[in-house]
Amino acid sequence: MVKGEGNPNKRARPTSVQDVLVSQPDGGKPAGAKGSSTHTLTVKEIHQDKLTQTAQKQWSTKAISSKAPPAFQPELVASIYRDELAGARDEPPSLKRVMLLEVSQFLENYLWPNFDPATATFEHLMSIILMVNEKFREGVPAWTCFHTREGLFADFFKCFLTLKARREEQGVAMRMHERTTYLVFTINVFQSLEDEMVRAQVLRLVSLPLWQALS
C-alpha cells in the first residue's frame, strides 16, 4: 500500500504508554491539580526541577567527564523509578517527568553506560524501556546510544525477554502501566528492523516461514 493511503481514521500503532492508557491532564495528574495541563516543559520548569539538579550532579556531560566522575548508584535508579516513573503507584508516570528525564539524557549518560546484565535490576531495565519508548513518542532516534556498547545489546535483549517472568518468580506482579510499557517497547522493537543491531535480535524470535507469510 502506498504511504498515506488507507483509512484516514485508522489510528497509528502506539509508541508510548500514554498512547495506550487513557490520558489525564498533565500526564496523570488529577484534573484541577496545580500545574500546566499541556505536555510541554518550559525552560524555567527544567532548570528549577529537582531532577535537573540531580542530573547535573550525577549524569550531566560535565559531571561524567570530570576528573572524578560520580560513581554509579543503583539505588538512585531505583528511587527515580519508584518516585518519578510510577514504580510504586498503580497510575502511569506523569509524561512531564518522563520528558524531563529524556531531556537530561538519563538513558545516554546513566542507564545504558552503567548497564550490566549480571546485576541490572528490574527498575534499571524498566527505566531503559521507558526512556526508549519516550524517544519513539518524540520521534527522535531511539537506538543511537545503544551502539556505543553494541556488544551488550544482545544481553540487554535477553534481560528484556525474561523480565516479566523473573518478576513473577519473585512473587511480584507487574502493574498494569508496567505491562503496557513492556508491550509498547515490544512493538517499538519490531518496528525497528532497519537497525541491524535490533534486527539481529528480533529475527531470532520468529521463523522464516512466518516472515514470508507476512511479506
mmCIF file of C-alpha atoms in Angstrom:
data_model
loop_
_atom_site.group_PDB
_atom_site.id
_atom_site.type_symbol
_atom_site.label_atom_id
_atom_site.label_comp_id
_atom_site.label_asym_id
_atom_site.label_seq_id
_atom_site.Cartn_x
_atom_site.Cartn_y
_atom_site.Cartn_z
ATOM 1 C CA MET A 1 0.000 0.000 0.000
ATOM 2 C CA VAL A 2 1.293 3.440 -0.882
ATOM 3 C CA LYS A 3 2.162 5.513 2.173
ATOM 4 C CA GLY A 4 -0.648 7.870 3.028
ATOM 5 C CA GLU A 5 -3.392 5.697 1.544
ATOM 6 C CA GLY A 6 -5.926 3.706 3.502
ATOM 7 C CA ASN A 7 -8.442 4.581 6.156
ATOM 8 C CA PRO A 8 -7.654 8.109 7.389
ATOM 9 C CA ASN A 9 -9.422 7.350 10.673
ATOM 10 C CA LYS A 10 -7.226 4.366 11.438
ATOM 11 C CA ARG A 11 -5.072 5.069 14.484
ATOM 12 C CA ALA A 12 -1.323 4.597 14.316
ATOM 13 C CA ARG A 13 0.275 1.929 16.453
ATOM 14 C CA PRO A 14 1.132 3.168 19.945
ATOM 15 C CA THR A 15 4.705 4.177 20.685
ATOM 16 C CA SER A 16 4.366 5.100 24.356
ATOM 17 C CA VAL A 17 2.332 4.142 27.379
ATOM 18 C CA GLN A 18 0.417 7.437 27.046
ATOM 19 C CA ASP A 19 -0.814 6.314 23.627
ATOM 20 C CA VAL A 20 -2.410 3.234 25.165
ATOM 21 C CA LEU A 21 -3.730 4.334 28.525
ATOM 22 C CA VAL A 22 -6.495 6.877 28.845
ATOM 23 C CA SER A 23 -4.614 10.102 29.459
ATOM 24 C CA GLN A 24 -5.366 12.583 32.201
ATOM 25 C CA PRO A 25 -4.371 16.234 32.327
ATOM 26 C CA ASP A 26 -0.615 16.669 32.858
ATOM 27 C CA GLY A 27 0.165 13.051 32.058
ATOM 28 C CA GLY A 28 -1.535 11.502 35.055
ATOM 29 C CA LYS A 29 -2.246 14.412 37.379
ATOM 30 C CA PRO A 30 -5.848 14.610 38.553
ATOM 31 C CA ALA A 31 -7.949 17.253 36.882
ATOM 32 C CA GLY A 32 -7.541 20.537 38.683
ATOM 33 C CA ALA A 33 -4.092 19.711 40.005
ATOM 34 C CA LYS A 34 -1.574 22.522 40.140
ATOM 35 C CA GLY A 35 0.492 22.944 37.003
ATOM 36 C CA SER A 36 0.027 23.113 33.269
ATOM 37 C CA SER A 37 -2.312 20.638 31.635
ATOM 38 C CA THR A 38 -0.256 20.561 28.452
ATOM 39 C CA HIS A 39 2.521 18.074 27.805
ATOM 40 C CA THR A 40 5.203 20.730 27.474
ATOM 41 C CA LEU A 41 8.184 21.784 29.525
ATOM 42 C CA THR A 42 9.332 25.365 29.927
ATOM 43 C CA VAL A 43 12.966 26.343 30.391
ATOM 44 C CA LYS A 44 12.077 27.576 33.869
ATOM 45 C CA GLU A 45 10.491 24.257 34.800
ATOM 46 C CA ILE A 46 13.528 22.341 33.579
ATOM 47 C CA HIS A 47 16.058 24.464 35.457
ATOM 48 C CA GLN A 48 14.112 24.553 38.725
ATOM 49 C CA ASP A 49 13.201 20.880 38.877
ATOM 50 C CA LYS A 50 14.916 18.602 41.381
ATOM 51 C CA LEU A 51 15.535 16.017 38.647
ATOM 52 C CA THR A 52 17.588 18.552 36.703
ATOM 53 C CA GLN A 53 19.634 19.270 39.814
ATOM 54 C CA THR A 54 20.210 15.546 40.333
ATOM 55 C CA ALA A 55 21.151 15.112 36.693
ATOM 56 C CA GLN A 56 23.672 17.931 36.864
ATOM 57 C CA LYS A 57 25.396 16.244 39.788
ATOM 58 C CA GLN A 58 25.170 12.629 38.663
ATOM 59 C CA TRP A 59 24.986 12.220 34.886
ATOM 60 C CA SER A 60 25.389 15.525 33.093
ATOM 61 C CA THR A 61 28.127 15.596 30.474
ATOM 62 C CA LYS A 62 30.128 17.897 32.746
ATOM 63 C CA ALA A 63 29.797 15.547 35.718
ATOM 64 C CA ILE A 64 30.715 12.321 33.917
ATOM 65 C CA SER A 65 33.636 13.921 32.074
ATOM 66 C CA SER A 66 35.208 15.392 35.206
ATOM 67 C CA LYS A 67 38.423 14.032 36.687
ATOM 68 C CA ALA A 68 36.434 12.394 39.473
ATOM 69 C CA PRO A 69 33.070 11.411 37.945
ATOM 70 C CA PRO A 70 30.368 10.349 40.409
ATOM 71 C CA ALA A 71 30.047 6.619 40.965
ATOM 72 C CA PHE A 72 27.013 4.825 39.608
ATOM 73 C CA GLN A 73 24.283 4.420 42.227
ATOM 74 C CA PRO A 74 21.801 1.594 41.576
ATOM 75 C CA GLU A 75 19.732 2.870 44.483
ATOM 76 C CA LEU A 76 19.350 6.223 42.701
ATOM 77 C CA VAL A 77 17.936 4.461 39.639
ATOM 78 C CA ALA A 78 15.559 2.545 41.907
ATOM 79 C CA SER A 79 14.384 5.687 43.704
ATOM 80 C CA ILE A 80 13.840 7.584 40.449
ATOM 81 C CA TYR A 81 11.849 4.696 39.032
ATOM 82 C CA ARG A 82 9.810 4.416 42.212
ATOM 83 C CA ASP A 83 9.148 8.109 42.797
ATOM 84 C CA GLU A 84 9.250 9.656 39.317
ATOM 85 C CA LEU A 85 8.328 6.821 36.951
ATOM 86 C CA ALA A 86 5.410 5.448 38.986
ATOM 87 C CA GLY A 87 7.151 2.271 40.068
ATOM 88 C CA ALA A 88 5.321 2.450 43.388
ATOM 89 C CA ARG A 89 1.939 3.522 42.017
ATOM 90 C CA ASP A 90 -0.844 1.971 40.001
ATOM 91 C CA GLU A 91 -1.158 5.083 37.826
ATOM 92 C CA PRO A 92 1.231 5.633 34.898
ATOM 93 C CA PRO A 93 4.016 8.183 35.324
ATOM 94 C CA SER A 94 3.469 11.829 34.528
ATOM 95 C CA LEU A 95 4.538 12.464 30.965
ATOM 96 C CA LYS A 96 6.363 15.595 32.103
ATOM 97 C CA ARG A 97 8.570 13.560 34.440
ATOM 98 C CA VAL A 98 9.457 11.171 31.631
ATOM 99 C CA MET A 99 10.142 14.091 29.288
ATOM 100 C CA LEU A 100 12.388 15.742 31.860
ATOM 101 C CA LEU A 101 14.469 12.590 32.264
ATOM 102 C CA GLU A 102 14.762 12.313 28.493
ATOM 103 C CA VAL A 103 15.942 15.931 28.239
ATOM 104 C CA SER A 104 18.563 15.242 30.914
ATOM 105 C CA GLN A 105 19.987 12.317 28.873
ATOM 106 C CA PHE A 106 19.188 9.841 31.619
ATOM 107 C CA LEU A 107 19.397 6.954 29.146
ATOM 108 C CA GLU A 108 22.511 8.051 27.257
ATOM 109 C CA ASN A 109 24.617 9.175 30.208
ATOM 110 C CA TYR A 110 23.482 6.971 33.084
ATOM 111 C CA LEU A 111 21.252 3.997 32.378
ATOM 112 C CA TRP A 112 22.961 2.474 29.345
ATOM 113 C CA PRO A 113 26.621 3.240 30.201
ATOM 114 C CA ASN A 114 26.088 1.512 33.551
ATOM 115 C CA PHE A 115 24.033 -1.420 32.318
ATOM 116 C CA ASP A 116 25.399 -4.761 33.493
ATOM 117 C CA PRO A 117 23.364 -7.846 32.567
ATOM 118 C CA ALA A 118 24.580 -9.664 35.654
ATOM 119 C CA THR A 119 23.408 -7.033 38.117
ATOM 120 C CA ALA A 120 20.744 -4.997 36.304
ATOM 121 C CA THR A 121 17.663 -4.609 38.469
ATOM 122 C CA PHE A 122 14.021 -4.575 37.427
ATOM 123 C CA GLU A 123 13.978 -0.822 37.991
ATOM 124 C CA HIS A 124 17.049 -0.303 35.800
ATOM 125 C CA LEU A 125 15.613 -2.336 32.925
ATOM 126 C CA MET A 126 12.181 -0.738 33.106
ATOM 127 C CA SER A 127 13.773 2.719 33.181
ATOM 128 C CA ILE A 128 15.665 1.923 29.970
ATOM 129 C CA ILE A 129 12.471 0.647 28.361
ATOM 130 C CA LEU A 130 10.550 3.775 29.376
ATOM 131 C CA MET A 131 13.234 6.078 28.007
ATOM 132 C CA VAL A 132 13.322 4.246 24.674
ATOM 133 C CA ASN A 133 9.533 4.471 24.427
ATOM 134 C CA GLU A 134 9.732 8.202 25.102
ATOM 135 C CA LYS A 135 12.221 8.656 22.271
ATOM 136 C CA PHE A 136 9.803 6.899 19.932
ATOM 137 C CA ARG A 137 6.980 9.140 21.154
ATOM 138 C CA GLU A 138 9.065 12.232 20.469
ATOM 139 C CA GLY A 139 10.161 10.913 17.092
ATOM 140 C CA VAL A 140 13.897 11.039 17.812
ATOM 141 C CA PRO A 141 16.459 8.244 17.153
ATOM 142 C CA ALA A 142 15.952 5.677 19.876
ATOM 143 C CA TRP A 143 18.835 3.245 19.433
ATOM 144 C CA THR A 144 21.804 5.571 18.873
ATOM 145 C CA CYS A 145 23.254 5.326 22.360
ATOM 146 C CA PHE A 146 22.999 1.520 22.341
ATOM 147 C CA HIS A 147 25.562 1.401 19.549
ATOM 148 C CA THR A 148 28.174 2.778 21.950
ATOM 149 C CA ARG A 149 28.085 -0.605 23.686
ATOM 150 C CA GLU A 150 26.629 -2.663 20.887
ATOM 151 C CA GLY A 151 28.172 -5.883 22.188
ATOM 152 C CA LEU A 152 25.905 -5.710 25.233
ATOM 153 C CA PHE A 153 22.668 -5.238 23.317
ATOM 154 C CA ALA A 154 22.096 -8.984 22.940
ATOM 155 C CA ASP A 155 22.419 -9.372 26.720
ATOM 156 C CA PHE A 156 20.036 -6.480 27.281
ATOM 157 C CA PHE A 157 17.521 -8.029 24.910
ATOM 158 C CA LYS A 158 17.704 -11.345 26.776
ATOM 159 C CA CYS A 159 17.081 -9.495 30.028
ATOM 160 C CA PHE A 160 14.103 -7.779 28.427
ATOM 161 C CA LEU A 161 12.609 -11.063 27.198
ATOM 162 C CA THR A 162 12.840 -12.675 30.638
ATOM 163 C CA LEU A 163 11.960 -9.579 32.661
ATOM 164 C CA LYS A 164 8.283 -10.333 33.196
ATOM 165 C CA ALA A 165 8.893 -13.997 34.089
ATOM 166 C CA ARG A 166 11.669 -13.136 36.534
ATOM 167 C CA ARG A 167 9.469 -10.539 38.167
ATOM 168 C CA GLU A 168 6.717 -13.091 38.657
ATOM 169 C CA GLU A 169 9.226 -15.578 40.084
ATOM 170 C CA GLN A 170 9.914 -13.002 42.775
ATOM 171 C CA GLY A 171 6.225 -13.094 43.646
ATOM 172 C CA VAL A 172 5.611 -9.554 42.415
ATOM 173 C CA ALA A 173 3.118 -8.842 39.660
ATOM 174 C CA MET A 174 3.874 -6.093 37.179
ATOM 175 C CA ARG A 175 1.465 -3.199 37.411
ATOM 176 C CA MET A 176 -0.867 -2.508 34.504
ATOM 177 C CA HIS A 177 1.107 0.521 33.289
ATOM 178 C CA GLU A 178 4.330 -1.522 33.521
ATOM 179 C CA ARG A 179 2.843 -4.276 31.382
ATOM 180 C CA THR A 180 1.659 -1.647 28.912
ATOM 181 C CA THR A 181 5.131 -0.091 28.807
ATOM 182 C CA TYR A 182 6.588 -3.538 28.187
ATOM 183 C CA LEU A 183 4.147 -4.187 25.352
ATOM 184 C CA VAL A 184 4.770 -0.806 23.725
ATOM 185 C CA PHE A 185 8.524 -1.426 23.837
ATOM 186 C CA THR A 186 7.977 -4.772 22.121
ATOM 187 C CA ILE A 187 6.042 -3.003 19.354
ATOM 188 C CA ASN A 188 8.788 -0.433 19.001
ATOM 189 C CA VAL A 189 11.426 -3.144 18.745
ATOM 190 C CA PHE A 190 9.575 -4.978 15.975
ATOM 191 C CA GLN A 191 9.172 -1.676 14.134
ATOM 192 C CA SER A 192 12.944 -1.095 14.198
ATOM 193 C CA LEU A 193 14.135 -3.794 11.835
ATOM 194 C CA GLU A 194 16.021 -1.192 9.788
ATOM 195 C CA ASP A 195 18.574 -1.114 12.622
ATOM 196 C CA GLU A 196 20.939 -4.047 12.120
ATOM 197 C CA MET A 197 21.677 -4.364 15.833
ATOM 198 C CA VAL A 198 17.980 -4.630 16.707
ATOM 199 C CA ARG A 199 17.144 -6.787 13.694
ATOM 200 C CA ALA A 200 19.732 -9.383 14.684
ATOM 201 C CA GLN A 201 17.904 -9.999 17.960
ATOM 202 C CA VAL A 202 14.325 -9.759 16.710
ATOM 203 C CA LEU A 203 14.764 -12.210 13.832
ATOM 204 C CA ARG A 204 15.751 -14.892 16.298
ATOM 205 C CA LEU A 205 12.246 -14.819 17.745
ATOM 206 C CA VAL A 206 10.374 -15.730 14.578
ATOM 207 C CA SER A 207 10.727 -18.334 11.874
ATOM 208 C CA LEU A 208 11.436 -17.634 8.214
ATOM 209 C CA PRO A 209 8.059 -19.081 7.052
ATOM 210 C CA LEU A 210 6.279 -16.614 9.351
ATOM 211 C CA TRP A 211 8.126 -13.647 7.853
ATOM 212 C CA GLN A 212 7.367 -14.982 4.366
ATOM 213 C CA ALA A 213 3.677 -15.188 5.251
ATOM 214 C CA LEU A 214 3.739 -11.570 6.391
ATOM 215 C CA SER A 215 5.504 -10.286 3.287
#
